[in-house]
PDB file of C-alpha atoms and ligand atoms in Angstrom:
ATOM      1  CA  UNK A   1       1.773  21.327  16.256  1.00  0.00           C
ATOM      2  CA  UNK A   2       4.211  18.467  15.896  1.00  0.00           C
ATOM      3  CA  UNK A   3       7.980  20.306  16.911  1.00  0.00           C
ATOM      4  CA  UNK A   4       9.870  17.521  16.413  1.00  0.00           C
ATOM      5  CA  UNK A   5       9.238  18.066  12.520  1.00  0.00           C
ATOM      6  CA  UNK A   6      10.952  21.139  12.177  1.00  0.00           C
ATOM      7  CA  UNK A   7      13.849  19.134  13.012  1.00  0.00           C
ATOM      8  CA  UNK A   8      15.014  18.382   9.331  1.00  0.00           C
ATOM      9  CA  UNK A   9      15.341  14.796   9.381  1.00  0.00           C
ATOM     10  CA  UNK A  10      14.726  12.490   6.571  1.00  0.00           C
ATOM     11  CA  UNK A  11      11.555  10.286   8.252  1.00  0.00           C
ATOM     12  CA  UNK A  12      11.978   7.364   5.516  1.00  0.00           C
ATOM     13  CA  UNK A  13      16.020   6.747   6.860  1.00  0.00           C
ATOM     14  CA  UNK A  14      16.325   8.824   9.928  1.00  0.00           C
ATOM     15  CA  UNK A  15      19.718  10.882   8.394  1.00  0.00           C
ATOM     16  CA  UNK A  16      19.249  14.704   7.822  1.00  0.00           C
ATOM     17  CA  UNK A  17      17.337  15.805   5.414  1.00  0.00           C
ATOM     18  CA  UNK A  18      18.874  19.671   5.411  1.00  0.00           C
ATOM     19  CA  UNK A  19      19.861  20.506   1.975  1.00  0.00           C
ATOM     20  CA  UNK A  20      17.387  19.180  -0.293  1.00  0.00           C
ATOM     21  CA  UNK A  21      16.777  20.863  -3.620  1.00  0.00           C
ATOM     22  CA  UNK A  22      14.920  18.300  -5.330  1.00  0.00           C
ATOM     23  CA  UNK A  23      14.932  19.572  -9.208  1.00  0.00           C
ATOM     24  CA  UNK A  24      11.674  19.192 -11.166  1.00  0.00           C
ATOM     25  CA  UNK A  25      12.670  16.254 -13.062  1.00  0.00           C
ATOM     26  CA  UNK A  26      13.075  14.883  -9.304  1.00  0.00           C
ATOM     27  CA  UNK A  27       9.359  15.831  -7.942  1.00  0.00           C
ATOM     28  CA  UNK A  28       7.832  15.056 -11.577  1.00  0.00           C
ATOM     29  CA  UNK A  29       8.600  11.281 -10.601  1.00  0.00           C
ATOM     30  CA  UNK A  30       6.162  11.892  -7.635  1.00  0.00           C
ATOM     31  CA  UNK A  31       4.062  13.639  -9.755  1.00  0.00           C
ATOM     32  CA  UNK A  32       4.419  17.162  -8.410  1.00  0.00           C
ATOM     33  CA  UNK A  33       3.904  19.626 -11.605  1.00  0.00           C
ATOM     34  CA  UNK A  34       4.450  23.193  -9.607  1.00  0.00           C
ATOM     35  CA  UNK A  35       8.073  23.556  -7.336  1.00  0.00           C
ATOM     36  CA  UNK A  36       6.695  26.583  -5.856  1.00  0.00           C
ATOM     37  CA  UNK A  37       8.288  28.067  -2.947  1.00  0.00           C
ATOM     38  CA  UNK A  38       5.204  28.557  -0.716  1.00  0.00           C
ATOM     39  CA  UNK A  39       3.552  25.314  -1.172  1.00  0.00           C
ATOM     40  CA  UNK A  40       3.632  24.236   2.310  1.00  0.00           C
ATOM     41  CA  UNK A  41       3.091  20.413   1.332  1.00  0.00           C
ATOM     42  CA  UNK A  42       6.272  20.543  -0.917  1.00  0.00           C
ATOM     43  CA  UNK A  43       8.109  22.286   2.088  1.00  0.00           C
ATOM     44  CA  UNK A  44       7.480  19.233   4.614  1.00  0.00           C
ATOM     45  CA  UNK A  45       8.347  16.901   1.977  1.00  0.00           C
ATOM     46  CA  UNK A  46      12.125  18.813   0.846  1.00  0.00           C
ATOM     47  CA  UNK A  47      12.546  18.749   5.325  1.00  0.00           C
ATOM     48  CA  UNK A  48      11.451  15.462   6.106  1.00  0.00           C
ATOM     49  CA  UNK A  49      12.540  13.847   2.496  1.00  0.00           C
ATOM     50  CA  UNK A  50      16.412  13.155   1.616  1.00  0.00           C
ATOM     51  CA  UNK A  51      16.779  13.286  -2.104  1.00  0.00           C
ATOM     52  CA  UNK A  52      18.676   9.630  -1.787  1.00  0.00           C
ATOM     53  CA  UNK A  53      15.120   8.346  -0.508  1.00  0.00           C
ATOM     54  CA  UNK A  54      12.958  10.277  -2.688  1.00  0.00           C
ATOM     55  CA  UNK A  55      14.697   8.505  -5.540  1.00  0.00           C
ATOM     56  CA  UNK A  56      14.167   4.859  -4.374  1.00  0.00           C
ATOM     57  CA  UNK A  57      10.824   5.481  -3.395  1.00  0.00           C
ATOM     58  CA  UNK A  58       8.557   2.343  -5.052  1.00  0.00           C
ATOM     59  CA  UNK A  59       6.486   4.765  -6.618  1.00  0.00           C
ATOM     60  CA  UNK A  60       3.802   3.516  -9.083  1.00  0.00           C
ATOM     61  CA  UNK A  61       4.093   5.818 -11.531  1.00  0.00           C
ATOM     62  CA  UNK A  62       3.256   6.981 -13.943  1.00  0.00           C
ATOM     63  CA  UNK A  63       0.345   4.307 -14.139  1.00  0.00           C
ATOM     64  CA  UNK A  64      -1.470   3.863 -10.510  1.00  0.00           C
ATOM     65  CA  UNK A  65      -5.333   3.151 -10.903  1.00  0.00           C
ATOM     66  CA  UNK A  66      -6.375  -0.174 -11.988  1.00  0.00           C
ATOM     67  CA  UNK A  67      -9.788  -2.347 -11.273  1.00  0.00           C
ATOM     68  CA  UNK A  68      -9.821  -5.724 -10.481  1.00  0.00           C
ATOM     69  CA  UNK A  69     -10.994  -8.085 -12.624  1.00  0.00           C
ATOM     70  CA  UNK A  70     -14.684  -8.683 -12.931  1.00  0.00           C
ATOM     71  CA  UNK A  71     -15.247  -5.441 -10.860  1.00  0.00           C
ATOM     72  CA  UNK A  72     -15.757  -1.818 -11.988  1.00  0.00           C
ATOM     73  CA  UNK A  73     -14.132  -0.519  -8.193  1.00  0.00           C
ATOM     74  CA  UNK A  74     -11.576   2.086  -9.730  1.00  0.00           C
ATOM     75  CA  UNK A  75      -9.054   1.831  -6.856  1.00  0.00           C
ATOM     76  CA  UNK A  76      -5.466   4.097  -6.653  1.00  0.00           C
ATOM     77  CA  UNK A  77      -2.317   3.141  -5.196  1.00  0.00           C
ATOM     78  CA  UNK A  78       0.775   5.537  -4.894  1.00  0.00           C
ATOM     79  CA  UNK A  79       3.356   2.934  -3.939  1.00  0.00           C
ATOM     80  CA  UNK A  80       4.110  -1.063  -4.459  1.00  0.00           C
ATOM     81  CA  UNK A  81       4.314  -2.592  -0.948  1.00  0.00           C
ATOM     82  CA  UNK A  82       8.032  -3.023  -1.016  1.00  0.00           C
ATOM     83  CA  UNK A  83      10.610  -1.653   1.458  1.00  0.00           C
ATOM     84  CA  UNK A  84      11.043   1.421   2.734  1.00  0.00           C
ATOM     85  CA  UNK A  85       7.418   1.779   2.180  1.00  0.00           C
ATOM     86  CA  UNK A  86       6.802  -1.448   4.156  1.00  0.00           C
ATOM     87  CA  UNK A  87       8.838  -0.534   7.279  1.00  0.00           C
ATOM     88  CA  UNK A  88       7.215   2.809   7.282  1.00  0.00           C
ATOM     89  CA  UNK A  89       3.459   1.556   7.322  1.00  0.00           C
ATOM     90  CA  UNK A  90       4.414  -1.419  10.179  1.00  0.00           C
ATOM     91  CA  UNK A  91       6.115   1.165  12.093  1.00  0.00           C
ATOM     92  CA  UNK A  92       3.429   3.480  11.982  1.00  0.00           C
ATOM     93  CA  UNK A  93       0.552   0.650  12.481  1.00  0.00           C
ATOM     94  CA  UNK A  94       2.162  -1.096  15.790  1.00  0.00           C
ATOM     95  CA  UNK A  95       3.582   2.089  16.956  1.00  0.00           C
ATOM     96  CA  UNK A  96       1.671   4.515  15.890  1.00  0.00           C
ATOM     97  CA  UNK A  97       4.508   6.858  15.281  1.00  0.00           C
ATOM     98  CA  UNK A  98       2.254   9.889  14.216  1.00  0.00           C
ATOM     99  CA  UNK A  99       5.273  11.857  12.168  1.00  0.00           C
ATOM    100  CA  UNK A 100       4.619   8.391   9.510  1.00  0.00           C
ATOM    101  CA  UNK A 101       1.114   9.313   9.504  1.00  0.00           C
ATOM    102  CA  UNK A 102       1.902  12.919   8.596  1.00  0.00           C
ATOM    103  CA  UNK A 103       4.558  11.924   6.094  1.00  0.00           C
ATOM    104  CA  UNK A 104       1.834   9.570   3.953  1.00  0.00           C
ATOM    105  CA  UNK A 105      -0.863  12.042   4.213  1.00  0.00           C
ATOM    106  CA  UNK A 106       1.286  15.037   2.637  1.00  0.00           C
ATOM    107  CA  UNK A 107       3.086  12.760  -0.167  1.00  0.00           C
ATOM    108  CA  UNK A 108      -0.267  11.309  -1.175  1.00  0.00           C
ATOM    109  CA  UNK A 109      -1.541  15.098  -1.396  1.00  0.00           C
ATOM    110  CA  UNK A 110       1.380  16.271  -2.767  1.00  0.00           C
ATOM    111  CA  UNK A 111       1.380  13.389  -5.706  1.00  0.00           C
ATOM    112  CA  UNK A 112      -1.862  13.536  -6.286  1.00  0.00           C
ATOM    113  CA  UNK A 113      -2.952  17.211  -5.853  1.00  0.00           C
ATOM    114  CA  UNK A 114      -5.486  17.144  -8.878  1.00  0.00           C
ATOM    115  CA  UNK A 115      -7.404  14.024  -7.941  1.00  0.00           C
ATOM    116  CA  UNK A 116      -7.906  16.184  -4.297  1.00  0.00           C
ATOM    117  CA  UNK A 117      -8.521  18.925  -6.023  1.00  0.00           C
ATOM    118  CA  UNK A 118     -10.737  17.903  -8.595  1.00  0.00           C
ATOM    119  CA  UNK A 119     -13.003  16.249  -5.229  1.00  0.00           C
ATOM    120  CA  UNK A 120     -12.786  18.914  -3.190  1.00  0.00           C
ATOM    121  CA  UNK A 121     -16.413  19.263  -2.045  1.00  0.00           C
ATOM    122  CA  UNK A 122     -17.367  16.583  -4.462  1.00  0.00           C
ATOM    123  CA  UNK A 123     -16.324  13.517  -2.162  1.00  0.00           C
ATOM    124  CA  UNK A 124     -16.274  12.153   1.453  1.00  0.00           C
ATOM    125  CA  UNK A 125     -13.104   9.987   2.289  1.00  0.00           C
ATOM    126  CA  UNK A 126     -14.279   7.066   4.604  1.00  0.00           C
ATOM    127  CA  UNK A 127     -11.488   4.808   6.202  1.00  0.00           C
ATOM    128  CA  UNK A 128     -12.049   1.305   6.170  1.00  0.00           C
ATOM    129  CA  UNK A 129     -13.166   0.966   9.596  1.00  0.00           C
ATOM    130  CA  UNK A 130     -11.595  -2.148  12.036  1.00  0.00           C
ATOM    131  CA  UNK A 131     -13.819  -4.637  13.967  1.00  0.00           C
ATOM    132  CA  UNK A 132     -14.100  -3.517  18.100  1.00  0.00           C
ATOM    133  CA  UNK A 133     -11.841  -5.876  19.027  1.00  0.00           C
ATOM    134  CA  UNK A 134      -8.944  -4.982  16.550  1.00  0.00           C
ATOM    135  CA  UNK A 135      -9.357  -1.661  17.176  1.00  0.00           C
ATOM    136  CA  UNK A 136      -9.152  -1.708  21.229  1.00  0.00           C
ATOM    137  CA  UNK A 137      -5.956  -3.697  20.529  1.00  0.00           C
ATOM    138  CA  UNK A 138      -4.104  -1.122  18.304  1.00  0.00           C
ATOM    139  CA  UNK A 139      -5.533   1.723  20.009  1.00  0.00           C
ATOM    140  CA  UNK A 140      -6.337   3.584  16.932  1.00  0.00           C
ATOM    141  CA  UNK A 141      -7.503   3.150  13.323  1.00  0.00           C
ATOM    142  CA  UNK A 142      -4.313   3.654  10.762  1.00  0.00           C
ATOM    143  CA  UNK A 143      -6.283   4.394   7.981  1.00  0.00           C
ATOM    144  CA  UNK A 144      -8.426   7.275   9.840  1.00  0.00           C
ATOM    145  CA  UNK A 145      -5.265   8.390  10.907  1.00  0.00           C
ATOM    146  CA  UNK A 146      -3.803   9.798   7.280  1.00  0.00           C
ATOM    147  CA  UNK A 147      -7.305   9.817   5.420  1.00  0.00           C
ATOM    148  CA  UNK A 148      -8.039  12.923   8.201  1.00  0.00           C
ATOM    149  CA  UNK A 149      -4.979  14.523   7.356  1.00  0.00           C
ATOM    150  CA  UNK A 150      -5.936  14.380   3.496  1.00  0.00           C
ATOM    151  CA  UNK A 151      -9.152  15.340   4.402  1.00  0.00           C
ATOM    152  CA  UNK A 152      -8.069  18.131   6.117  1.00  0.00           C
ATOM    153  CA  UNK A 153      -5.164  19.390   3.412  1.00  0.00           C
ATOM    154  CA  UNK A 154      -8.233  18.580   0.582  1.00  0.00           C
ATOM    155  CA  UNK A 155     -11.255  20.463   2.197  1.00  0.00           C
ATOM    156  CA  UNK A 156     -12.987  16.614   2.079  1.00  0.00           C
ATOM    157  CA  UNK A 157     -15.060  15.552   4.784  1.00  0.00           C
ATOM    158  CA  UNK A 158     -13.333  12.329   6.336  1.00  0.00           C
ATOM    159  CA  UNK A 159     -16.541   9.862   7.582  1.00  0.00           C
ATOM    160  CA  UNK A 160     -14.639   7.265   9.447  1.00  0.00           C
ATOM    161  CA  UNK A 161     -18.251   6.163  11.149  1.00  0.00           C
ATOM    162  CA  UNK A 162     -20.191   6.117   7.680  1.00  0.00           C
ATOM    163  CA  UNK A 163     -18.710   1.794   7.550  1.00  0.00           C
ATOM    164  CA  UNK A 164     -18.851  -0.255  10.511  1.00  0.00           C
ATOM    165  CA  UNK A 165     -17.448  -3.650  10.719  1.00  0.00           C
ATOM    166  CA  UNK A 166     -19.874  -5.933  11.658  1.00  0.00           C
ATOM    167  CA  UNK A 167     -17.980  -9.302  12.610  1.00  0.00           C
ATOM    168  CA  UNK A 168     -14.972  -9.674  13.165  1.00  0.00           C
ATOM    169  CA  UNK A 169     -12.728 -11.367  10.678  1.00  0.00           C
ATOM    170  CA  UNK A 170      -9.125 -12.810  11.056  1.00  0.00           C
ATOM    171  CA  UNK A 171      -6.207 -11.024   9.902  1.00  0.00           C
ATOM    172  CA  UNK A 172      -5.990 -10.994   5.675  1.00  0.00           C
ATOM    173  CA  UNK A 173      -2.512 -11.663   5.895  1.00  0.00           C
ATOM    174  CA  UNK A 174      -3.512 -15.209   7.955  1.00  0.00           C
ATOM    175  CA  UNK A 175      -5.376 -16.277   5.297  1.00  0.00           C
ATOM    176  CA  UNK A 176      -3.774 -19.185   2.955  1.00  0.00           C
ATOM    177  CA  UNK A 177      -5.962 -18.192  -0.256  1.00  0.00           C
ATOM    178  CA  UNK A 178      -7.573 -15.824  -2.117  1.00  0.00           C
ATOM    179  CA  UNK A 179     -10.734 -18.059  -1.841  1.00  0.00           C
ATOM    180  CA  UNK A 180     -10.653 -18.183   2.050  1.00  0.00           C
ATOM    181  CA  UNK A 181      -9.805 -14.539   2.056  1.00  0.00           C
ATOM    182  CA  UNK A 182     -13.338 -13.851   0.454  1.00  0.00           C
ATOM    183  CA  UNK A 183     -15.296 -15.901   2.981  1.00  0.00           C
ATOM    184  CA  UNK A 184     -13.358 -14.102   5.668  1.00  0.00           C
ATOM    185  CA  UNK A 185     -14.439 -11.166   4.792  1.00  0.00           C
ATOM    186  CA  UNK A 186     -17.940 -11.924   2.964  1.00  0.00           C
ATOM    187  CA  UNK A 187     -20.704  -8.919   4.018  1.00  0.00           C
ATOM    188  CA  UNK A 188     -18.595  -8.090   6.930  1.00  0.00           C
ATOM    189  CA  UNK A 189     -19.196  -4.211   6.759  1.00  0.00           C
ATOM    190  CA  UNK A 190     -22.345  -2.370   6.244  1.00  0.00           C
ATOM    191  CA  UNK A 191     -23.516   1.246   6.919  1.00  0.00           C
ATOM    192  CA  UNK A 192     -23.402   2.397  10.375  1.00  0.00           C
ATOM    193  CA  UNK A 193     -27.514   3.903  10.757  1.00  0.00           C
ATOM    194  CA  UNK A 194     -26.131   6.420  13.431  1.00  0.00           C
ATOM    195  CA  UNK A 195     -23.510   8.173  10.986  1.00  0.00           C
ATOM    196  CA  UNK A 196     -23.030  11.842  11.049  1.00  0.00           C
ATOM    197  CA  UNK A 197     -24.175  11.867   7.431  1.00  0.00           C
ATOM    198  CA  UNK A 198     -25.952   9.827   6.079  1.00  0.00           C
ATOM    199  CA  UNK A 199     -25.828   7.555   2.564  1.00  0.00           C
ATOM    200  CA  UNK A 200     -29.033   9.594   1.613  1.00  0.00           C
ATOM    201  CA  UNK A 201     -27.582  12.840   1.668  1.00  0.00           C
ATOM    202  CA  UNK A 202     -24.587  11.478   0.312  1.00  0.00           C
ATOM    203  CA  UNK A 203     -26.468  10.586  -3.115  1.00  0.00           C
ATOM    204  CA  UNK A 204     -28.669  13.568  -3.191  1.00  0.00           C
ATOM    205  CA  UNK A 205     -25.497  16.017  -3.168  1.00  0.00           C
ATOM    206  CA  UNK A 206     -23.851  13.506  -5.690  1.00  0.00           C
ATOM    207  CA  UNK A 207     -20.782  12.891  -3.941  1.00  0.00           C
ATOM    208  CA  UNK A 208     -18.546  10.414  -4.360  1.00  0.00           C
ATOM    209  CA  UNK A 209     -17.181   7.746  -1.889  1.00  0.00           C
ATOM    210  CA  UNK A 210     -13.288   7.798  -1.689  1.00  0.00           C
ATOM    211  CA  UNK A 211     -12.452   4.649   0.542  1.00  0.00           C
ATOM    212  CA  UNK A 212      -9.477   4.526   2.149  1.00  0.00           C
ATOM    213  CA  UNK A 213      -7.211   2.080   3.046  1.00  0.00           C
ATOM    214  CA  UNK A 214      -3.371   1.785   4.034  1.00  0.00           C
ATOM    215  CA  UNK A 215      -2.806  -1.397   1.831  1.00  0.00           C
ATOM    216  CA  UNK A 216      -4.367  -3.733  -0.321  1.00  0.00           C
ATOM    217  CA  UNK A 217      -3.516  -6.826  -1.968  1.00  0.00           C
ATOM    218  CA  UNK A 218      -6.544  -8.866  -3.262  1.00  0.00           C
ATOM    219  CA  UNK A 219      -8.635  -5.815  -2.979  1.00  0.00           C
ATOM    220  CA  UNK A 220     -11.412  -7.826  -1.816  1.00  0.00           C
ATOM    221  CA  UNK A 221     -11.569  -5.314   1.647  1.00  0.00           C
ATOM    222  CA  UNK A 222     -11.980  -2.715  -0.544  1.00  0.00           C
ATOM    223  CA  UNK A 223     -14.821  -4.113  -2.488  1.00  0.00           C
ATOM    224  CA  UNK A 224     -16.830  -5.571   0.435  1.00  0.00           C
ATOM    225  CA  UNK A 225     -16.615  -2.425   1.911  1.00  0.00           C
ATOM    226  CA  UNK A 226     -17.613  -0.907  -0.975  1.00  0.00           C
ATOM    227  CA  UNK A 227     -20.982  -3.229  -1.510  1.00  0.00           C
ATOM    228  CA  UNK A 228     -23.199  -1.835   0.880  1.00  0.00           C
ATOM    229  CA  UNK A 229     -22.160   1.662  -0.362  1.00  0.00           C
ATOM    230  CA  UNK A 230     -22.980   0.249  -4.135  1.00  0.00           C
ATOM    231  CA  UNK A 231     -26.186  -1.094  -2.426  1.00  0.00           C
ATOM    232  CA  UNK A 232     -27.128   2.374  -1.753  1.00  0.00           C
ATOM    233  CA  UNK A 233     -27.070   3.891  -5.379  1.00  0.00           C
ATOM    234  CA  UNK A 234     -23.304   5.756  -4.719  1.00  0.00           C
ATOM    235  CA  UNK A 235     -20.611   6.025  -6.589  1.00  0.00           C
ATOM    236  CA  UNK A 236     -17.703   4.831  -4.799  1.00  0.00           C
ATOM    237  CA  UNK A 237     -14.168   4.712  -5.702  1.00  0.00           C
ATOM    238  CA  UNK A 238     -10.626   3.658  -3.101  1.00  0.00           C
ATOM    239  CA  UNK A 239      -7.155   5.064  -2.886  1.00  0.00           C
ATOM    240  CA  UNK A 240      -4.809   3.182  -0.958  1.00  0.00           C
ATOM    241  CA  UNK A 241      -1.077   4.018  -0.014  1.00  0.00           C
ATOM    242  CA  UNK A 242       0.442   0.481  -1.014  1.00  0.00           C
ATOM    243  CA  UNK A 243      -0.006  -2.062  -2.871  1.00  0.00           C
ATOM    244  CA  UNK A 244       1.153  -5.799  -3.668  1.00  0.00           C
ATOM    245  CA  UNK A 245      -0.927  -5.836  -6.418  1.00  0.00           C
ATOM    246  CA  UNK A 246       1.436  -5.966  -9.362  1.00  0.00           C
ATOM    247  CA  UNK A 247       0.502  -3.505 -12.279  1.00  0.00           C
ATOM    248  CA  UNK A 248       2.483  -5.249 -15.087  1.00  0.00           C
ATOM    249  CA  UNK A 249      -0.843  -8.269 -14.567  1.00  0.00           C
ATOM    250  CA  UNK A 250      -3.174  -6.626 -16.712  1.00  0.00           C
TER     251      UNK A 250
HETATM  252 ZN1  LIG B 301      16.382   9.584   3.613  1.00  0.00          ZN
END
């Protein structure tokens, strides 16, 4: 699967990524405790990571949960929404370049190997789904596209039909205001009654909701999505690969 990756190019600048050995010091920055030779995740990120990029990567460390005022929504962000980050996630959403996808999903696993670890079993991972229309457009979701990859690396079941968007809205970034952001997107999900599992059997094993999201910047997706979920007596918490929110605010 995916060749072109054992070429050993750095996929955050395009320049070889062949001698990388990132010291400990290095990968504790990303939050990687173990450099052990056989983990595989650490592997794709020393081939398709240059140490220059590694070090200017926004990370949000070591501080990268936060709620939102007047909301108990834990949500979890591994990077600030600044560049290369930025480029990365636009190049991936408009053309779907599929080695981005695989990049995210094994730095957010690598960075955050307990929180996986710790839900393995425990959780489902549902992608904020897109409205019909958006998604014939783009051709694909880009949130189902790395939340199945972490899925997959986490033993999680991904449930990118458990949400269904059930208007569509305009784009968040179109939006002049927080305020008209919220009526955009007010009760525009709920729970899709032909799932593969449903929100029943979700609360009677005791699972947690992981939503999952490329970015967020109000978090106001995040928390209607998470409403009908809330609705339903389950716990529900988001992880998101970027933020502009700006952690210094609270
Ligand atoms: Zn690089």
């Amino acid at each position: 699967m995916l060749n072109f990756l054992q070429a050993e190019n750095c996929l955050v600048c395009n320049l070889s990524a062949g001698n990388n050995f990132f010291r400990q010091s290095e990968l504790l920055r990303l939050g990687v405790l173990e450099n052990r030779k056989d983990n595989q995740h650490l592997l794709f990120l020393k081939r398709h990571t240059c140490k220059d990029c590694l070090s200017r990567l926004p990370l949000l460390f070591p501080k990268n949960t936060w709620c939102f005022d007047h909301t108990d929504l834990e949500i979890r962000a591994l990077f600030s929404y600044k560049e290369p980050i930025k480029r990365m996630l636009l190049s991936y959403k408009f053309y779907h370049n599929i080695y981005l996808a695989n990049w995210f999903a094994e730095v957010m696993f690598l960075a955050w190997q307990q929180f996986w670890l710790d839900h393995r079993k425990q959780a489902v991972i549902v992608p904020i789904p897109l409205g019909k229309k958006r998604l014939k457009q783009r051709g694909f979701n880009q949130a189902t596209g790395i939340a199945e990859l972490i899925a997959d690396f986490s033993e999680i079941t991904c449930l990118p039909d458990l949400l269904i968007r059930q208007r569509e809205t305009s784009r968040q970034t179109e939006m002049r205001n927080r305020a008209a952001r919220h009526t955009n997107l007010r009760d525009a999900f709920k729970i899709n009654p032909e799932s593969d599992v449903s929100t029943l059997k979700i609360k009677q094993e005791n699972l947690t909701v992981i939503l999952f999201d490329d970015v967020t910047t109000t978090g106001i997706t995040l928390f209607e999505a998470a409403k009908p979920l809330l609705n339903q007596g389950l716990q529900v918490c988001a992880a998101v690969v970027a933020t502009e929110h700006q952690m210094s605010d609270l």
